[in-house]
Tab-separated table of C-alpha atoms in Angstrom:
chain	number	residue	atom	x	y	z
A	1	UNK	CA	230.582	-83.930	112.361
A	2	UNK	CA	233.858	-81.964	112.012
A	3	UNK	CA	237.153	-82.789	111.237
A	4	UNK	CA	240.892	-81.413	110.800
A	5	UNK	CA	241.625	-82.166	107.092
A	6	UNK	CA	245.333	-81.747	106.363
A	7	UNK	CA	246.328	-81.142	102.665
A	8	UNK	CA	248.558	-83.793	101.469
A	9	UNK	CA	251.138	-84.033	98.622
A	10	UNK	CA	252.458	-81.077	96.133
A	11	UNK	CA	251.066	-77.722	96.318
A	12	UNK	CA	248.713	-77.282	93.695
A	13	UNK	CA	250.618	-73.202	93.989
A	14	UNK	CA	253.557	-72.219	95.832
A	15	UNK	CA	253.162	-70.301	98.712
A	16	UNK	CA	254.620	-66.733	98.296
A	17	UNK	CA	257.479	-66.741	101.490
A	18	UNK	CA	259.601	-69.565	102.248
A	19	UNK	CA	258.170	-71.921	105.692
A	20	UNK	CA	261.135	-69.588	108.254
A	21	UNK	CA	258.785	-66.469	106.997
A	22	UNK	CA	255.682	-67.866	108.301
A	23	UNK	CA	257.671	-69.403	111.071
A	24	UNK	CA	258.677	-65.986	111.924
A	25	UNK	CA	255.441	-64.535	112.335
A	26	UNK	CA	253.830	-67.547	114.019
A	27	UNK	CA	256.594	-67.415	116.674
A	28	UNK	CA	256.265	-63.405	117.381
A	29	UNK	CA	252.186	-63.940	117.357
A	30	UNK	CA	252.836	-66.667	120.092
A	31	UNK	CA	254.954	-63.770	121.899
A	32	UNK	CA	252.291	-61.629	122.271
A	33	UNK	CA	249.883	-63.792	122.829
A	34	UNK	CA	251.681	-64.885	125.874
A	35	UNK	CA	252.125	-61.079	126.970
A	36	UNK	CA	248.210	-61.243	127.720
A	37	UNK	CA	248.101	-64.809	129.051
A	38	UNK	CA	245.895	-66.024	126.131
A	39	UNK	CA	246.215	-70.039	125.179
A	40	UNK	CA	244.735	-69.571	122.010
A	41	UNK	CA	243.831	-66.201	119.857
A	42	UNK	CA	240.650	-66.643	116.931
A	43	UNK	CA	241.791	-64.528	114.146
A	44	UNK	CA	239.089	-63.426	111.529
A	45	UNK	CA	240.646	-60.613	109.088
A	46	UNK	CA	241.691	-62.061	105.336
A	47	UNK	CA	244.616	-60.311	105.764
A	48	UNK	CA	245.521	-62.086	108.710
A	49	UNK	CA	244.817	-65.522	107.448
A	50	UNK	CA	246.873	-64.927	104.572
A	51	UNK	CA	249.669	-63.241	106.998
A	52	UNK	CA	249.801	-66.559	109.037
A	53	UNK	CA	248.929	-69.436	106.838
A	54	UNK	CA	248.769	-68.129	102.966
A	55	UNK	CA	245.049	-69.107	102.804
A	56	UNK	CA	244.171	-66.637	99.699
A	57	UNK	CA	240.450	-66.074	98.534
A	58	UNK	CA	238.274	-63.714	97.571
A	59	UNK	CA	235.496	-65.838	98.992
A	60	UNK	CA	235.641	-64.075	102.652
A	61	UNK	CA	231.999	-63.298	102.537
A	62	UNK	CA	231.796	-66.264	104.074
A	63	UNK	CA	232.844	-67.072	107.912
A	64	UNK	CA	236.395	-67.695	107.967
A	65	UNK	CA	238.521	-68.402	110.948
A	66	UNK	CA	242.086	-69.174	112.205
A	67	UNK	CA	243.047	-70.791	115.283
A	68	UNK	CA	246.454	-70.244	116.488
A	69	UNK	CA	247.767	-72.063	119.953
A	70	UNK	CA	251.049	-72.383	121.516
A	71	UNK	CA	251.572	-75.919	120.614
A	72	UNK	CA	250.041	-76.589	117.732
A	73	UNK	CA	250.239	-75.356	113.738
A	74	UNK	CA	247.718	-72.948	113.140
A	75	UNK	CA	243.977	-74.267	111.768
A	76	UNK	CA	241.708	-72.618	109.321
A	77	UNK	CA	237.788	-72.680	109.903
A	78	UNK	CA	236.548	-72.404	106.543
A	79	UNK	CA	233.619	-72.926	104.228
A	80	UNK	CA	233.887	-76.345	102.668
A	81	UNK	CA	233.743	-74.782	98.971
A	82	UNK	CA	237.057	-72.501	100.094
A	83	UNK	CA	239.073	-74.794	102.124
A	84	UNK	CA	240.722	-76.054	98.870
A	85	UNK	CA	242.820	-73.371	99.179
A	86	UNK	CA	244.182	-74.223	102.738
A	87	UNK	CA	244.544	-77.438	101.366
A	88	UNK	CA	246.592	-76.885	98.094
A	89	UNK	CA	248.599	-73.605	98.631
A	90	UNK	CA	249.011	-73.098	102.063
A	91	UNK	CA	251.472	-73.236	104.680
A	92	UNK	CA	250.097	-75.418	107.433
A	93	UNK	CA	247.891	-77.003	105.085
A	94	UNK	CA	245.469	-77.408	108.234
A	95	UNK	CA	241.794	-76.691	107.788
A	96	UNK	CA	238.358	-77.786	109.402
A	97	UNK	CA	235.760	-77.328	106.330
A	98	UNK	CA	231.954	-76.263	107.499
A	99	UNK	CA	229.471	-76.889	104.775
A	100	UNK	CA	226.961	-74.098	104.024
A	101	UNK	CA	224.234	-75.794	106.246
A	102	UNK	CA	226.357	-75.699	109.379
A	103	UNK	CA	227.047	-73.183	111.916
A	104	UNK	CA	230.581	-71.844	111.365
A	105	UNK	CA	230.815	-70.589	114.999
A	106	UNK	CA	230.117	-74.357	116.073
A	107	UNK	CA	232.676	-75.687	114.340
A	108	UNK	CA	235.104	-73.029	115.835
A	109	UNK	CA	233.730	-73.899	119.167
A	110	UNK	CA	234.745	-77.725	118.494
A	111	UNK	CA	238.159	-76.823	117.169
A	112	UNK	CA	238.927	-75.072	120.456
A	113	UNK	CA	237.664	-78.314	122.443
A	114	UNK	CA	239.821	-80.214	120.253
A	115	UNK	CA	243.135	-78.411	120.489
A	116	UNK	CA	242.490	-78.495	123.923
A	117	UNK	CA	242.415	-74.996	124.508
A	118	UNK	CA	238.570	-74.914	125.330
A	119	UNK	CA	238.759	-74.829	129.416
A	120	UNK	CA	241.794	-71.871	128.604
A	121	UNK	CA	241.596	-68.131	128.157
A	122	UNK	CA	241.057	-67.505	124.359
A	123	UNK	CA	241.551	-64.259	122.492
A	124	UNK	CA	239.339	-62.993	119.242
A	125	UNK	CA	239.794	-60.589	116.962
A	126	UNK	CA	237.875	-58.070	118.192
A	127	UNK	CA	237.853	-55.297	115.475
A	128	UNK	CA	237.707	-56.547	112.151
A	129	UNK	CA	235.207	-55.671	109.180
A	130	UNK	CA	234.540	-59.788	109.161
A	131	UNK	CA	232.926	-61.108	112.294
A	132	UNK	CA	229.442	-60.036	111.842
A	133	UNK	CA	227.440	-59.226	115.233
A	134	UNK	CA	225.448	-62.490	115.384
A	135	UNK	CA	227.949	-64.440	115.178
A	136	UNK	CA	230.179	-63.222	117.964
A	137	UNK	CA	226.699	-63.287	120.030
A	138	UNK	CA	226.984	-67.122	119.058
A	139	UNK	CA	230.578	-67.222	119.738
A	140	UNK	CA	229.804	-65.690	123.363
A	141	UNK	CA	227.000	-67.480	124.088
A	142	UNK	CA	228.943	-71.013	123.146
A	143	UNK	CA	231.857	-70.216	125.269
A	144	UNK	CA	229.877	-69.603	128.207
A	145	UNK	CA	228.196	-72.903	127.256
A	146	UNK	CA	231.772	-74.587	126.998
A	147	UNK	CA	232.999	-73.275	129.962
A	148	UNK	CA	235.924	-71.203	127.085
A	149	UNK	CA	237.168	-67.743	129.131
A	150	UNK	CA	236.573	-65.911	126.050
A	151	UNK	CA	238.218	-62.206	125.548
A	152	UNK	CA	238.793	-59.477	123.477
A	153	UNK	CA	242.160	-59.101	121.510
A	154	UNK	CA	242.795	-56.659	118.997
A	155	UNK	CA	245.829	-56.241	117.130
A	156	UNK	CA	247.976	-58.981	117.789
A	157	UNK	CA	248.480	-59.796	114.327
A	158	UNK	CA	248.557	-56.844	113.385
A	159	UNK	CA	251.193	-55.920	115.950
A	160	UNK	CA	253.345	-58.050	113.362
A	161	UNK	CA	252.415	-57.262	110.474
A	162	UNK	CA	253.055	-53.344	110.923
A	163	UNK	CA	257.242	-53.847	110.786
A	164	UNK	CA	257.603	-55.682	107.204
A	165	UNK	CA	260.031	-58.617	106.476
A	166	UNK	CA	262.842	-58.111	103.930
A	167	UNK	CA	260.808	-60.628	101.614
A	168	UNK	CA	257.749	-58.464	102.511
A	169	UNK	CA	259.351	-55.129	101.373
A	170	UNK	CA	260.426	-56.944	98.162
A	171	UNK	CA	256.753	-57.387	96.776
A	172	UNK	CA	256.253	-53.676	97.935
A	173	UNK	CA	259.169	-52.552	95.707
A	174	UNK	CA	257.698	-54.900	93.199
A	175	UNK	CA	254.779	-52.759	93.274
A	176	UNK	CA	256.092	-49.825	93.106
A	177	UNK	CA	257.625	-50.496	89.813
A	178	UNK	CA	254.564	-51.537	88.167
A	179	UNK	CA	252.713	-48.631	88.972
A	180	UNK	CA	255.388	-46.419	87.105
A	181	UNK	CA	254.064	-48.398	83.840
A	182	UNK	CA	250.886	-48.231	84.840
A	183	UNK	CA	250.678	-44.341	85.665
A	184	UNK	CA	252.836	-43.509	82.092
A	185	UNK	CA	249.912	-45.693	80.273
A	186	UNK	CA	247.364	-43.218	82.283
A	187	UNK	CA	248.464	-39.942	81.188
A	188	UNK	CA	249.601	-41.206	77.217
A	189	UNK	CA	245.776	-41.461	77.063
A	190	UNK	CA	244.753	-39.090	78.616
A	191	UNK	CA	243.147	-36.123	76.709
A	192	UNK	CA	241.005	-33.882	75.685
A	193	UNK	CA	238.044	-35.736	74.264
A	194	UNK	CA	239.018	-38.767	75.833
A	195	UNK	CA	236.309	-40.420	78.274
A	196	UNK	CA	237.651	-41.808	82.219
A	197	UNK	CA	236.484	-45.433	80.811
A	198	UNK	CA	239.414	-45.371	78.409
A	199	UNK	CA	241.985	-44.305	80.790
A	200	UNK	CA	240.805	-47.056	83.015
A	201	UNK	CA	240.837	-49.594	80.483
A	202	UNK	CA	244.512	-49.334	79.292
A	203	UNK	CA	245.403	-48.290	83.634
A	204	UNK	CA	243.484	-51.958	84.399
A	205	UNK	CA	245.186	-53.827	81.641
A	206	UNK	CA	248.789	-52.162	82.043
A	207	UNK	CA	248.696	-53.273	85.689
A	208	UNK	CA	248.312	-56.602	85.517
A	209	UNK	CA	250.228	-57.096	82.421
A	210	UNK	CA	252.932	-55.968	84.182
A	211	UNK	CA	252.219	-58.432	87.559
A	212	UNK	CA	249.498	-56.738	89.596
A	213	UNK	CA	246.676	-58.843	91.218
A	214	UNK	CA	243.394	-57.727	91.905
A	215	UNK	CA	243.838	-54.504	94.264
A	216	UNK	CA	241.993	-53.891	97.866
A	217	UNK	CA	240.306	-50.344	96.347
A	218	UNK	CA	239.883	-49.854	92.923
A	219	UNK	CA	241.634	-47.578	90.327
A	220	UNK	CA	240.698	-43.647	90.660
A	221	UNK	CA	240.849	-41.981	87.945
A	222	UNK	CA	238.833	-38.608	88.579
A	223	UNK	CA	238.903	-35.528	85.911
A	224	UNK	CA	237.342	-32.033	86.272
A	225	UNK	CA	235.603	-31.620	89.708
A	226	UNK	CA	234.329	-34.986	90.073
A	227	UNK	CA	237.699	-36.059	92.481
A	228	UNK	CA	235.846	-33.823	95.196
A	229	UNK	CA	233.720	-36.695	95.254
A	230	UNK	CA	235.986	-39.034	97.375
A	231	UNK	CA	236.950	-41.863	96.213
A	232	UNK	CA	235.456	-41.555	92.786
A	233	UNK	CA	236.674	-44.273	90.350
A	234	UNK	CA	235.629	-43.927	86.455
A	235	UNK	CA	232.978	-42.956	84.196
A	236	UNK	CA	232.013	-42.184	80.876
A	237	UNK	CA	232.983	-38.655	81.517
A	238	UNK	CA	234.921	-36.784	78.917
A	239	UNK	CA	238.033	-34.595	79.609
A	240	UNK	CA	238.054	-30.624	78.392
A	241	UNK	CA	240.384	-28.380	78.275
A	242	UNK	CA	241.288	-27.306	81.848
A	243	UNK	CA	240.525	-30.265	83.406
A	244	UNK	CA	242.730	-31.420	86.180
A	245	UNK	CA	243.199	-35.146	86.329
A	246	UNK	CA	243.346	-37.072	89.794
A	247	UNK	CA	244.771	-40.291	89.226
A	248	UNK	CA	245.698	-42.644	92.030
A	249	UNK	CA	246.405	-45.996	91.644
A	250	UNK	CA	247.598	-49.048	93.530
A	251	UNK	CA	248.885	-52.243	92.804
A	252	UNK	CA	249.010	-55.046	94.629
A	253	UNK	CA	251.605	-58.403	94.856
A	254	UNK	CA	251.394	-61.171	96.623
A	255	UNK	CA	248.710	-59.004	98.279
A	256	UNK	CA	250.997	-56.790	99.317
A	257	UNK	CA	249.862	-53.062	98.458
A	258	UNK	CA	251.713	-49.946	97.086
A	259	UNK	CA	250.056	-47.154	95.960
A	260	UNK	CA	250.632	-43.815	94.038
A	261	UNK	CA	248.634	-40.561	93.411
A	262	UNK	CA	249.912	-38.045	90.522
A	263	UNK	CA	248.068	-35.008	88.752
A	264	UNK	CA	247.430	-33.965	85.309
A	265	UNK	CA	246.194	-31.153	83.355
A	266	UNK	CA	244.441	-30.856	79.635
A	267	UNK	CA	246.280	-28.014	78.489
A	268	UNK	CA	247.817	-25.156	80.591
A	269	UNK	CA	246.934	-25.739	84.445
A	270	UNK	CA	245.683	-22.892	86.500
A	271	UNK	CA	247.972	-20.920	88.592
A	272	UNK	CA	245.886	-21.833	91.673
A	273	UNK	CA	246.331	-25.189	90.426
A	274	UNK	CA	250.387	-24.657	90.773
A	275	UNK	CA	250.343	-23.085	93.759
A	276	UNK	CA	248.021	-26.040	95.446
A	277	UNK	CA	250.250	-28.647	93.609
A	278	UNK	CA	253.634	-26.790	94.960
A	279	UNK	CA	251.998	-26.951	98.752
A	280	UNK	CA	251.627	-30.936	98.287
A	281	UNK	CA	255.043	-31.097	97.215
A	282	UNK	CA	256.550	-29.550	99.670
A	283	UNK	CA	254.405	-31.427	102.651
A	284	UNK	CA	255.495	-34.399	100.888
A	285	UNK	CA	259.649	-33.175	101.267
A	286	UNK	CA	258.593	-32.308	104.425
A	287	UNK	CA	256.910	-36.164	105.517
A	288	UNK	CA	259.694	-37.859	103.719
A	289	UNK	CA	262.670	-35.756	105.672
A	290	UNK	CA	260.832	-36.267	108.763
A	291	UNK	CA	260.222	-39.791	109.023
A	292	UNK	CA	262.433	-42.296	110.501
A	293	UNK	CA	262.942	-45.045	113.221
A	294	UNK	CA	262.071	-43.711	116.371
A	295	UNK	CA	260.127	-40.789	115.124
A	296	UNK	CA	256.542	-40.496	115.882
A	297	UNK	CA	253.238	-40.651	113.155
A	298	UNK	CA	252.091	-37.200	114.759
A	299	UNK	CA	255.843	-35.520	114.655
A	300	UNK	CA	255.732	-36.439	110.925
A	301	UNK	CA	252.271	-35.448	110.429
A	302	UNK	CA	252.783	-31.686	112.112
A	303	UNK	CA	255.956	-31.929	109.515
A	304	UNK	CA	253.975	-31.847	106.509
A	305	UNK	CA	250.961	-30.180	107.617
A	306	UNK	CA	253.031	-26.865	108.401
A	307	UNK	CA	253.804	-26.667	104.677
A	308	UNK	CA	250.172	-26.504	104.376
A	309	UNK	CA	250.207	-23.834	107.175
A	310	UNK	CA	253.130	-21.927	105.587
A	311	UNK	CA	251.549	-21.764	102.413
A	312	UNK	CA	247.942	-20.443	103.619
A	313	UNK	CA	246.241	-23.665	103.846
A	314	UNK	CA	244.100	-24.515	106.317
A	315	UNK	CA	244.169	-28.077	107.214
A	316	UNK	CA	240.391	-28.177	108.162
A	317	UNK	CA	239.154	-31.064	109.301
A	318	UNK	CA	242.562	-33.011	110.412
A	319	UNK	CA	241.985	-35.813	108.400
A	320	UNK	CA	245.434	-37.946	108.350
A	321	UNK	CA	248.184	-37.412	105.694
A	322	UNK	CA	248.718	-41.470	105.059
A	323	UNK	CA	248.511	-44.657	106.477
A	324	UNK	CA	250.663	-47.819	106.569
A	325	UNK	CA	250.307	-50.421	103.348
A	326	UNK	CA	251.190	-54.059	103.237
A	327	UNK	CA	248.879	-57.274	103.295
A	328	UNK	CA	244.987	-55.838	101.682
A	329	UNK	CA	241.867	-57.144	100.787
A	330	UNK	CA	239.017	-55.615	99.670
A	331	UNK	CA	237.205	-53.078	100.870
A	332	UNK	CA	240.756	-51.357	101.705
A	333	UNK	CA	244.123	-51.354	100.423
A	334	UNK	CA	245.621	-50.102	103.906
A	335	UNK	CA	246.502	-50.569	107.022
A	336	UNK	CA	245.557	-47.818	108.712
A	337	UNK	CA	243.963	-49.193	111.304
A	338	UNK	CA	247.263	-50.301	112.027
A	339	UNK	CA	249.258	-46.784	112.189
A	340	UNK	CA	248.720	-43.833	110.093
A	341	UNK	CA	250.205	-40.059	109.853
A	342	UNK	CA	247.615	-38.362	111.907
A	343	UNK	CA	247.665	-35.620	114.314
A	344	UNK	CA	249.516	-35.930	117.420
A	345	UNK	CA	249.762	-39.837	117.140
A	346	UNK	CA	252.344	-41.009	119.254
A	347	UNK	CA	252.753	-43.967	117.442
A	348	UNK	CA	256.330	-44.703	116.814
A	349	UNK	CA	257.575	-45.336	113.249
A	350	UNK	CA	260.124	-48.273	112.930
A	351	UNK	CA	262.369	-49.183	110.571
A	352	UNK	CA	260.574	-51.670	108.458
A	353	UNK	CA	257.304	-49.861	108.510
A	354	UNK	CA	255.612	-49.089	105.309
A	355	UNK	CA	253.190	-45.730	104.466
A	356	UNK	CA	251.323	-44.322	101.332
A	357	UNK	CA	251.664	-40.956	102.796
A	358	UNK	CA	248.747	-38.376	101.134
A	359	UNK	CA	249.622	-34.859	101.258
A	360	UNK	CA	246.384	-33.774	99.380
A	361	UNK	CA	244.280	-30.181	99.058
A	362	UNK	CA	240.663	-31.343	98.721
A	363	UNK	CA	238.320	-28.528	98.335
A	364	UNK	CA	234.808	-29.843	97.081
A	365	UNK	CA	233.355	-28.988	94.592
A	366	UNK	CA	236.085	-26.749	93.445
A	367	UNK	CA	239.098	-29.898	92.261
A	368	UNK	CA	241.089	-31.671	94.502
A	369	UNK	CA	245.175	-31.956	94.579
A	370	UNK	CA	247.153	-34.532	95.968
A	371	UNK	CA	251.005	-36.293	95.249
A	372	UNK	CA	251.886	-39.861	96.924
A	373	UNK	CA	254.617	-41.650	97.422
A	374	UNK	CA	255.125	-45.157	98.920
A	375	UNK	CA	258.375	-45.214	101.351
A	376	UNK	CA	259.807	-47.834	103.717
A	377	UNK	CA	260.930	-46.227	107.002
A	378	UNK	CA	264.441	-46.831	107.791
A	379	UNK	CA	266.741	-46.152	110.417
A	380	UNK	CA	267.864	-42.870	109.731
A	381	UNK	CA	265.648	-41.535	106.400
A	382	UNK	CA	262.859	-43.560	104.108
A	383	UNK	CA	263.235	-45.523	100.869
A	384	UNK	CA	260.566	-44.281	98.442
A	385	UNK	CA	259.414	-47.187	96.463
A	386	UNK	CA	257.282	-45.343	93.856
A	387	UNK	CA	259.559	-43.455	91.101
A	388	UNK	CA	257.209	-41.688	88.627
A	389	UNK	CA	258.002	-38.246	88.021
A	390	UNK	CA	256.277	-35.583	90.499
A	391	UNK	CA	255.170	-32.476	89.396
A	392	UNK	CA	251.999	-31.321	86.343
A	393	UNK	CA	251.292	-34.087	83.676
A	394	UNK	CA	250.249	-31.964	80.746
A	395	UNK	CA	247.987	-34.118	78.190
């Protein structure tokens, strides 16, 4: 048997924006919602259960849901061991708890019937990492059973979420400056004879000494060739002379991202290494003079990727040079799903949208270069939220 449980008395922890911030975004999802004539949408993303009701957990590997109607205060479907944390540090405080016997998808099905919105047209999330395919086969196969008009709806949420809130940008900033401490702790250990585990250790520990929580990637701090392995994180490696260093790192508050990616050198770099690093520095000038409100992601992409051009790079493949950043959880600290820098997008930036933009050079196996900066679009420029000195880090 299911039941709405409402959380009652103080919050065990404060939710991180003020009830007119998630009033906000409830309202605008209700907007769009109405746009495609749904009565009710079926979110399933972490991210977009935290965005609308600060329900926070790691423990997504279980079915999670959120039900959000026109008339009603959004309701979590959540395993019964999880829903604690609807119930203490939430917004809406609203949550019908499945234990691990039952069928999650039922007890979605019965929250819909008991909203009222079961005979209505109802909207899922359609592309998200965290509905597996059996279960939307169940969820299908128990609307038509209901007699719910069930359809696809991507990106509603994330409609709203890609233009950021002044309290929003504030964690961002927030980020930003940790990441400076966290980068300066990276390359003062850094050095020859001095394994990747060590870096890590004192990168780890100086982030969330200085206020990070847990991240949506983790740290990567690649030396020598082993970058051109994407996405490599640490080992037991140990720097040389020559080495370049690869270090990007994010942090994340309130689970709001910002990221960062600086180079190194043990001793002297290579001039190829200069001449790579000055071509990422000047697509980044380019990006960052490029973007603002009313621009679009592929104008700012073609900005930066004809430094490349000028300086006798070929861009190759055409992967993207960043991607919007905001609410993350694990496996990605992005949103670029949402919007990124890619060739001729004609996505339009707003003010209020945030990128980790990625001018990089990857060429495997030979090293890979790359310089990041967070930035906020504005109306007429970008406010770059990450501060740490550009250019070589010699160690």
């Amino acid at each position: 048997m299911f039941f709405i449980n409402e959380g009652t008395g103080p919050l065990l922890a404060p939710n991180a924006f003020e009830d007119a911030e998630f009033e906000r975004r409830l309202e605008g999802t209700r907007k769009l919602m109405a746009a495609q004539g749904l009565d009710a949408l079926i979110c399933f993303a972490p991210e977009n259960l935290y965005y609308l009701t600060n329900h926070d957990t790691p423990g997504y590997y279980w079915y999670q849901a959120c039900v959000v109607t026109h008339d009603h205060k959004p309701v979590n479907v959540i395993r019964k061991l999880e829903s604690t944390n609807t119930l203490g540090r939430s917004w809406q405080r609203l949550v019908v708890g499945y234990e691990d016997i039952e069928d999650p998808i039922e007890a979605t099905l019965w929250l819909l019937k008991e909203l009222g919105v079961d005979k209505g047209r109802v909207g899922y999330e359609s592309e998200t990492f965290f509905l597996t395919p059996s279960q939307l086969d169940r969820l299908r196969e128990g609307a038509v059973r209901d007699g719910v008009s069930l359809v696809a709806a991507p990106a509603i949420v994330e409609t709203m979420r890609s233009v950021k809130s002044e309290p929003e940008l504030d964690y961002i900033r927030q980020g930003g400056k940790i990441l400076s401490e966290a980068m300066k702790v990276a390359f003062e250990t850094a050095g020859d004879g001095v394994t990747e585990r060590a870096v890590a250790a004192k990168v780890n520990g100086a982030l969330i000494a200085h206020g990070s929580g847990y991240q949506g990637l983790p740290t990567f701090l690649g030396t020598g060739d082993a970058p051109t392995l994407a996405h490599h994180t640490w080992s037991d490696r140990v720097m040389g002379k020559g080495d370049w260093l690869s270090y990007e790192v994010s942090a994340s508050v309130e689970r709001y991202t910002c990221a960062m990616f600086r180079m190194g050198c043990v001793g002297k770099p290579s001039d190829e290494f200069m001449r790579m690093l000055h071509a990422c520095e000047h697509a980044l000038e380019n990006i960052l003079s490029t973007a603002k409100e009313g621009v679009t992601a592929g104008e700012v992409f073609a900005a930066g990727n004809q430094a490349f051009l000028d300086a006798g790079y070929d861009d190759g493949n055409g992967r993207r040079l960043g991607y919007a950043v905001g609410v993350s959880y694990p496996p990605d600290w992005g949103e670029g799903h949402i919007i990124d820098l890619r060739r001729d997008s004609d996505k339009v930036l707003k003010a209020g949208m945030t990128f980790h933009t990625t001018p990089g050079l990857i060429y495997y196996p030979t090293g890979v270069v790359n310089i990041s900066e967070t930035f906020i679009v504005q109306e007429n420029g970008t406010e770059v939220v990450t501060d740490y000195p550009q250019g070589v880090h010699i160690v």
